[in-house]
């Protein structure tokens, strides 16, 4: 594409609740604001990572309006003028569309990286190169670019993307492919087949796209949402946001919509995938945390005060003590998490099922533990 490179912005999507990292991830402090790996929260690490990719004032965060209090507490360096607070959750189409509509007023030709607030990355330079290449592909191909990781195992917790292996291109150390098809979270047998075939990748949250392309795709495949976004745009008076009551009126008209299934996967737009480094993780469950942390000689991981864990013949477990000591004897492959007011004990292989406890707490109206 001829002409100067377009300005690139990052949109950090921070509205999740991280229920599978319960009981530490709670309404009072969702996962992305936890600091499980060091003294920095997930969102702080992601925010600092973006500073190597775009200009500091080109980073936006979208999340429910009440998350602004979390941002103030756990990410004080972030300018709240770039916080896109939603009055209510109406799905990713609305969240991304609202944010894109605002940035469009600042820079109608911008390219957006839409990324998660809790990605774990080891090689940050390689990650920055991958996103820079994604932006280049968007400009050169007028396309959508998604992110993928080569599967390390037949994981049933991720969606998968199938690529055309002959389309492989390498730019420096960054691999990219044309996308053939998208696949929802599979059962184990299907995931094993994906792994053996060699042309499937884990579908990582997020994508890179131009603002114009994103909004036109929403108009085409989700016209009701597109119409509301146009109303929001007509009401915008930069540099200020819409008044909260007025924005809430617009959001009341929206029907919840997931942009992946409602818009992106229905598009016949040529879609590319850039491969992220293999160390990537969404740290979605406690077994993911275990896999990423350093182990002792018995294969145990202790997060926090090791002096509060008394272990005899314990192996392959992750233990996170709270205010009181935890004593364990003759057990293996456990997750033990003390959140102070409630404790989780589960088989590490069942870590995906922690989310079921959230449903149980809701059924029993034990909202104080959510």
Coordinates of C-alpha atoms in Angstrom, one line a residue:
X1 CA 0.0 0.0 0.0
X2 CA 1.5 3.3 -1.0
X3 CA 1.9 6.3 1.3
X4 CA 3.0 6.8 4.8
X5 CA 2.4 4.1 7.5
X6 CA -0.7 4.5 9.5
X7 CA -0.7 5.3 13.2
X8 CA -1.2 2.2 15.3
X9 CA -3.2 2.0 18.5
X10 CA -3.5 -0.7 21.2
X11 CA -6.9 -1.6 22.8
X12 CA -6.5 -3.6 26.0
X13 CA -9.7 -5.6 26.7
X14 CA -9.9 -5.7 30.5
X15 CA -13.6 -6.6 31.2
X16 CA -13.1 -10.2 32.0
X17 CA -13.7 -11.9 35.4
X18 CA -11.2 -14.8 35.2
X19 CA -13.5 -17.2 37.1
X20 CA -11.2 -20.2 36.6
X21 CA -8.6 -18.5 38.8
X22 CA -11.2 -18.4 41.7
X23 CA -11.0 -17.9 44.6
X24 CA -8.2 -15.3 44.1
X25 CA -9.9 -13.8 41.0
X26 CA -13.1 -12.3 42.4
X27 CA -15.5 -9.4 41.7
X28 CA -13.5 -7.3 44.1
X29 CA -10.3 -8.0 42.2
X30 CA -10.6 -9.8 38.8
X31 CA -7.8 -11.9 37.4
X32 CA -6.1 -9.2 35.3
X33 CA -5.4 -7.1 38.4
X34 CA -3.7 -10.0 40.3
X35 CA 0.1 -10.3 40.7
X36 CA 0.6 -14.0 40.7
X37 CA 4.0 -14.1 39.0
X38 CA 5.8 -11.1 40.6
X39 CA 5.0 -7.7 42.1
X40 CA 3.3 -6.6 38.9
X41 CA -0.3 -7.4 38.0
X42 CA -1.2 -9.0 34.7
X43 CA -2.6 -5.7 33.3
X44 CA 0.5 -3.7 34.4
X45 CA 2.8 -6.1 32.6
X46 CA 0.6 -5.9 29.4
X47 CA 0.4 -2.1 29.6
X48 CA 4.2 -1.8 30.0
X49 CA 4.6 -4.2 27.1
X50 CA 2.5 -1.9 24.8
X51 CA 4.9 0.9 25.5
X52 CA 7.4 -0.9 23.2
X53 CA 4.8 -1.2 20.4
X54 CA 3.0 2.1 20.2
X55 CA 3.1 5.7 21.5
X56 CA 2.0 5.9 25.2
X57 CA -1.1 8.0 24.4
X58 CA -2.1 5.4 21.8
X59 CA -3.0 2.8 24.4
X60 CA -6.7 2.5 25.4
X61 CA -8.4 0.2 27.8
X62 CA -12.1 -0.9 27.4
X63 CA -13.9 -2.4 30.4
X64 CA -17.1 -1.9 32.4
X65 CA -17.2 1.7 33.8
X66 CA -16.9 0.4 37.4
X67 CA -13.5 -1.1 36.5
X68 CA -12.1 2.4 36.6
X69 CA -11.6 2.0 40.3
X70 CA -9.4 -1.1 39.6
X71 CA -7.5 0.9 37.0
X72 CA -6.8 3.7 39.5
X73 CA -5.6 1.2 42.2
X74 CA -3.6 -1.3 40.2
X75 CA -2.6 0.8 37.1
X76 CA -2.1 4.3 38.4
X77 CA 0.2 5.4 35.6
X78 CA -2.6 4.8 33.0
X79 CA -4.3 8.0 31.9
X80 CA -8.0 7.6 32.6
X81 CA -8.7 9.9 29.6
X82 CA -8.0 6.7 27.5
X83 CA -10.3 4.5 29.5
X84 CA -13.4 3.5 27.5
X85 CA -15.9 2.7 30.3
X86 CA -19.0 0.8 29.2
X87 CA -22.2 1.3 31.2
X88 CA -23.0 -2.4 30.9
X89 CA -21.5 -5.4 29.2
X90 CA -23.0 -6.0 25.8
X91 CA -20.4 -8.3 24.3
X92 CA -17.2 -7.8 22.3
X93 CA -18.8 -6.3 19.2
X94 CA -20.1 -3.4 21.2
X95 CA -16.9 -3.0 23.3
X96 CA -14.6 -3.0 20.3
X97 CA -17.0 -1.0 18.1
X98 CA -17.4 1.7 20.8
X99 CA -13.7 2.0 21.3
X100 CA -13.0 2.1 17.6
X101 CA -15.7 4.7 17.0
X102 CA -14.0 7.0 19.6
X103 CA -10.5 6.4 18.2
X104 CA -11.8 7.1 14.7
X105 CA -12.5 10.7 15.7
X106 CA -8.9 11.0 16.6
X107 CA -7.4 9.2 13.7
X108 CA -9.8 7.7 11.1
X109 CA -7.0 5.8 9.3
X110 CA -5.6 4.1 12.4
X111 CA -4.8 0.5 12.8
X112 CA -5.8 -1.3 16.0
X113 CA -4.2 -4.1 17.9
X114 CA -6.9 -5.5 20.1
X115 CA -5.3 -7.6 22.9
X116 CA -6.1 -9.3 26.2
X117 CA -5.3 -7.7 29.6
X118 CA -3.8 -10.9 30.9
X119 CA -1.5 -12.5 28.3
X120 CA 1.7 -14.1 29.6
X121 CA 4.7 -13.5 27.4
X122 CA 8.4 -14.3 27.9
X123 CA 10.1 -12.9 24.8
X124 CA 8.6 -9.4 24.7
X125 CA 10.8 -8.3 21.8
X126 CA 9.5 -11.2 19.6
X127 CA 5.9 -10.3 20.7
X128 CA 6.4 -6.7 19.6
X129 CA 7.9 -7.8 16.3
X130 CA 4.8 -10.1 15.7
X131 CA 2.4 -7.3 16.3
X132 CA 4.4 -4.9 14.2
X133 CA 4.3 -7.4 11.3
X134 CA 0.5 -7.8 11.9
X135 CA 0.1 -4.1 11.4
X136 CA 2.2 -4.2 8.2
X137 CA 0.0 -7.0 6.9
X138 CA -3.1 -5.1 7.6
X139 CA -1.8 -2.1 5.6
X140 CA -0.4 -4.2 2.7
X141 CA -3.3 -6.7 2.3
X142 CA -6.2 -4.6 3.6
X143 CA -7.0 -7.6 5.7
X144 CA -7.7 -8.9 9.2
X145 CA -4.8 -10.5 11.2
X146 CA -5.4 -12.8 14.0
X147 CA -2.9 -14.4 16.5
X148 CA -2.0 -18.0 16.9
X149 CA 0.3 -20.3 18.9
X150 CA 1.6 -23.7 18.0
X151 CA -0.2 -26.2 20.3
X152 CA 1.9 -27.7 23.0
X153 CA -0.8 -30.3 23.8
X154 CA -4.3 -31.2 22.8
X155 CA -5.9 -28.5 24.9
X156 CA -9.7 -28.5 25.0
X157 CA -9.8 -25.0 26.6
X158 CA -8.9 -23.1 23.4
X159 CA -10.4 -22.5 20.1
X160 CA -8.3 -23.5 17.1
X161 CA -7.5 -22.0 13.7
X162 CA -6.5 -24.0 10.7
X163 CA -4.0 -22.4 8.3
X164 CA -2.8 -23.0 4.8
X165 CA 0.8 -24.3 5.4
X166 CA 1.9 -23.5 1.8
X167 CA 1.1 -19.9 2.4
X168 CA 3.7 -19.6 5.2
X169 CA 5.8 -16.4 5.0
X170 CA 8.6 -15.3 7.2
X171 CA 9.5 -11.7 8.0
X172 CA 12.6 -11.8 10.1
X173 CA 11.6 -14.2 12.9
X174 CA 7.8 -13.7 12.5
X175 CA 5.8 -16.4 10.7
X176 CA 2.5 -15.6 9.1
X177 CA -0.1 -17.8 7.2
X178 CA -3.4 -17.5 5.4
X179 CA -6.3 -18.7 7.5
X180 CA -8.3 -21.6 6.2
X181 CA -10.9 -22.1 9.0
X182 CA -11.9 -21.4 12.6
X183 CA -12.9 -24.1 15.1
X184 CA -14.6 -23.8 18.5
X185 CA -13.2 -25.5 21.6
X186 CA -12.9 -29.2 20.7
X187 CA -13.3 -32.4 22.6
X188 CA -10.1 -34.3 23.5
X189 CA -10.2 -36.7 20.5
X190 CA -10.7 -33.8 18.0
X191 CA -7.9 -31.8 19.7
X192 CA -5.6 -34.7 19.4
X193 CA -6.4 -34.9 15.7
X194 CA -5.6 -31.2 15.3
X195 CA -2.3 -31.7 17.0
X196 CA -1.3 -34.5 14.7
X197 CA -2.3 -32.8 11.5
X198 CA 0.3 -30.0 12.0
X199 CA -1.8 -27.2 10.4
X200 CA -3.8 -26.1 13.5
X201 CA -2.9 -23.4 16.0
X202 CA -4.4 -22.3 19.2
X203 CA -6.5 -19.3 18.5
X204 CA -5.2 -16.5 20.7
X205 CA -7.5 -13.8 21.9
X206 CA -7.4 -10.6 19.8
X207 CA -6.6 -9.4 16.3
X208 CA -5.2 -6.5 14.3
X209 CA -7.4 -4.5 11.9
X210 CA -7.9 -1.0 10.5
X211 CA -10.6 1.0 12.1
X212 CA -12.4 1.5 8.8
X213 CA -12.4 -2.3 8.1
X214 CA -13.6 -3.2 11.6
X215 CA -16.5 -0.8 11.6
X216 CA -17.5 -1.8 8.0
X217 CA -17.5 -5.5 9.0
X218 CA -19.8 -4.7 12.0
X219 CA -22.1 -2.8 9.7
X220 CA -22.2 -5.7 7.3
X221 CA -22.7 -8.6 9.6
X222 CA -24.2 -7.0 12.7
X223 CA -26.3 -4.1 11.3
X224 CA -28.2 -3.4 14.6
X225 CA -24.9 -2.8 16.5
X226 CA -23.5 -0.8 13.6
X227 CA -26.6 1.5 13.7
X228 CA -26.2 2.2 17.4
X229 CA -22.4 2.9 16.9
X230 CA -23.3 5.5 14.3
X231 CA -25.7 7.1 16.8
X232 CA -22.9 7.2 19.4
X233 CA -20.5 8.7 16.8
X234 CA -23.0 11.4 16.0
X235 CA -23.2 12.3 19.7
X236 CA -19.5 12.5 20.3
X237 CA -17.9 15.8 20.9
X238 CA -14.1 15.4 21.2
X239 CA -12.1 15.4 23.4
X240 CA -14.8 14.6 26.0
X241 CA -16.7 11.4 26.2
X242 CA -20.5 11.1 26.0
X243 CA -22.1 11.8 29.3
X244 CA -22.7 8.5 31.1
X245 CA -26.6 8.7 31.0
X246 CA -26.5 9.4 27.3
X247 CA -24.1 6.5 26.6
X248 CA -26.3 4.3 28.7
X249 CA -29.3 5.1 26.6
X250 CA -27.4 4.0 23.5
X251 CA -26.2 0.8 25.2
X252 CA -29.8 -0.1 26.2
X253 CA -30.5 -0.5 22.4
X254 CA -27.7 -3.0 21.9
X255 CA -28.2 -6.8 21.8
X256 CA -25.3 -8.8 23.2
X257 CA -23.0 -9.9 20.4
X258 CA -19.7 -11.8 20.2
X259 CA -17.6 -10.3 17.4
X260 CA -15.7 -13.6 16.6
X261 CA -18.8 -15.6 15.8
X262 CA -21.2 -12.8 14.8
X263 CA -18.8 -10.9 12.5
X264 CA -15.2 -12.0 12.0
X265 CA -15.9 -15.7 11.2
X266 CA -18.7 -14.9 8.8
X267 CA -16.5 -12.5 6.8
X268 CA -15.0 -13.6 3.5
X269 CA -12.2 -11.1 4.0
X270 CA -8.8 -12.7 3.6
X271 CA -7.5 -13.4 7.1
X272 CA -3.9 -13.9 8.1
X273 CA -2.5 -15.3 11.3
X274 CA 0.8 -14.3 12.8
X275 CA 2.4 -16.8 15.1
X276 CA 3.2 -15.7 18.6
X277 CA 6.1 -17.2 20.6
X278 CA 5.5 -20.6 22.1
X279 CA 5.7 -19.4 25.7
X280 CA 2.4 -17.5 25.4
X281 CA -0.3 -18.4 27.9
X282 CA -3.6 -16.8 28.8
X283 CA -3.0 -18.2 32.3
X284 CA -6.6 -19.2 32.3
X285 CA -6.5 -22.0 35.0
X286 CA -4.5 -23.0 38.0
X287 CA -2.7 -25.8 36.1
X288 CA -1.5 -23.1 33.7
X289 CA -0.1 -21.2 36.6
X290 CA 1.6 -24.4 37.9
X291 CA 3.1 -25.1 34.4
X292 CA 4.6 -21.6 34.2
X293 CA 6.1 -21.4 37.7
X294 CA 9.4 -22.8 39.0
X295 CA 9.1 -26.1 40.8
X296 CA 10.9 -27.4 43.8
X297 CA 12.6 -30.9 43.8
X298 CA 9.2 -32.6 44.5
X299 CA 7.6 -30.8 41.6
X300 CA 5.6 -28.4 43.8
X301 CA 4.9 -24.8 43.3
X302 CA 4.4 -22.5 46.3
X303 CA 3.2 -18.9 45.5
X304 CA 3.7 -16.5 48.4
X305 CA 5.0 -17.2 51.9
X306 CA 6.8 -20.6 51.7
X307 CA 7.0 -20.7 55.5
X308 CA 3.3 -21.1 55.7
X309 CA 3.3 -24.4 53.8
X310 CA 4.1 -27.6 55.7
X311 CA 4.4 -30.5 53.3
X312 CA 5.3 -34.1 53.9
X313 CA 5.4 -36.5 50.9
X314 CA 3.6 -34.0 48.7
X315 CA 4.3 -33.8 44.9
X316 CA 3.2 -32.1 41.7
X317 CA 1.0 -29.6 43.6
X318 CA 0.5 -25.8 43.6
X319 CA -0.2 -24.2 47.0
X320 CA -1.0 -20.6 47.6
X321 CA -1.3 -19.9 51.4
X322 CA -3.2 -17.0 52.9
X323 CA -3.1 -15.8 56.4
X324 CA -2.8 -19.1 58.1
X325 CA -0.4 -22.1 57.6
X326 CA -1.4 -25.0 55.3
X327 CA -0.3 -28.6 56.3
X328 CA -0.4 -31.3 53.7
X329 CA 0.6 -35.0 54.0
X330 CA 0.8 -37.7 51.3
X331 CA -1.0 -35.9 48.5
X332 CA -0.1 -35.2 44.9
X333 CA -1.3 -33.1 41.9
X334 CA -3.5 -30.8 44.0
X335 CA -4.4 -27.1 43.7
X336 CA -4.7 -25.5 47.1
X337 CA -5.6 -21.8 47.3
X338 CA -6.4 -20.0 50.5
X339 CA -8.2 -16.7 49.8
X340 CA -8.8 -15.9 53.5
X341 CA -12.5 -16.2 53.6
X342 CA -12.7 -19.4 51.5
X343 CA -10.3 -22.1 50.3
X344 CA -10.1 -24.1 47.1
X345 CA -8.8 -27.7 47.0
X346 CA -9.0 -29.5 43.7
X347 CA -7.3 -32.1 41.5
X348 CA -5.0 -30.3 39.3
X349 CA -6.3 -32.1 36.2
X350 CA -9.8 -30.7 37.0
X351 CA -8.6 -27.1 37.1
X352 CA -10.9 -26.3 34.1
X353 CA -13.9 -27.2 36.3
X354 CA -13.3 -24.5 38.9
X355 CA -15.7 -22.4 36.9
X356 CA -18.5 -24.9 37.9
X357 CA -18.0 -23.8 41.5
X358 CA -18.9 -20.3 40.5
X359 CA -22.3 -21.6 39.2
X360 CA -22.7 -23.5 42.5
X361 CA -22.0 -20.4 44.6
X362 CA -24.6 -18.5 42.5
X363 CA -27.2 -21.3 43.0
X364 CA -26.6 -21.3 46.7
X365 CA -26.7 -17.4 46.8
X366 CA -23.2 -17.3 48.3
X367 CA -22.5 -14.0 46.5
X368 CA -20.0 -13.0 49.2
X369 CA -17.5 -15.5 47.8
X370 CA -17.9 -14.4 44.1

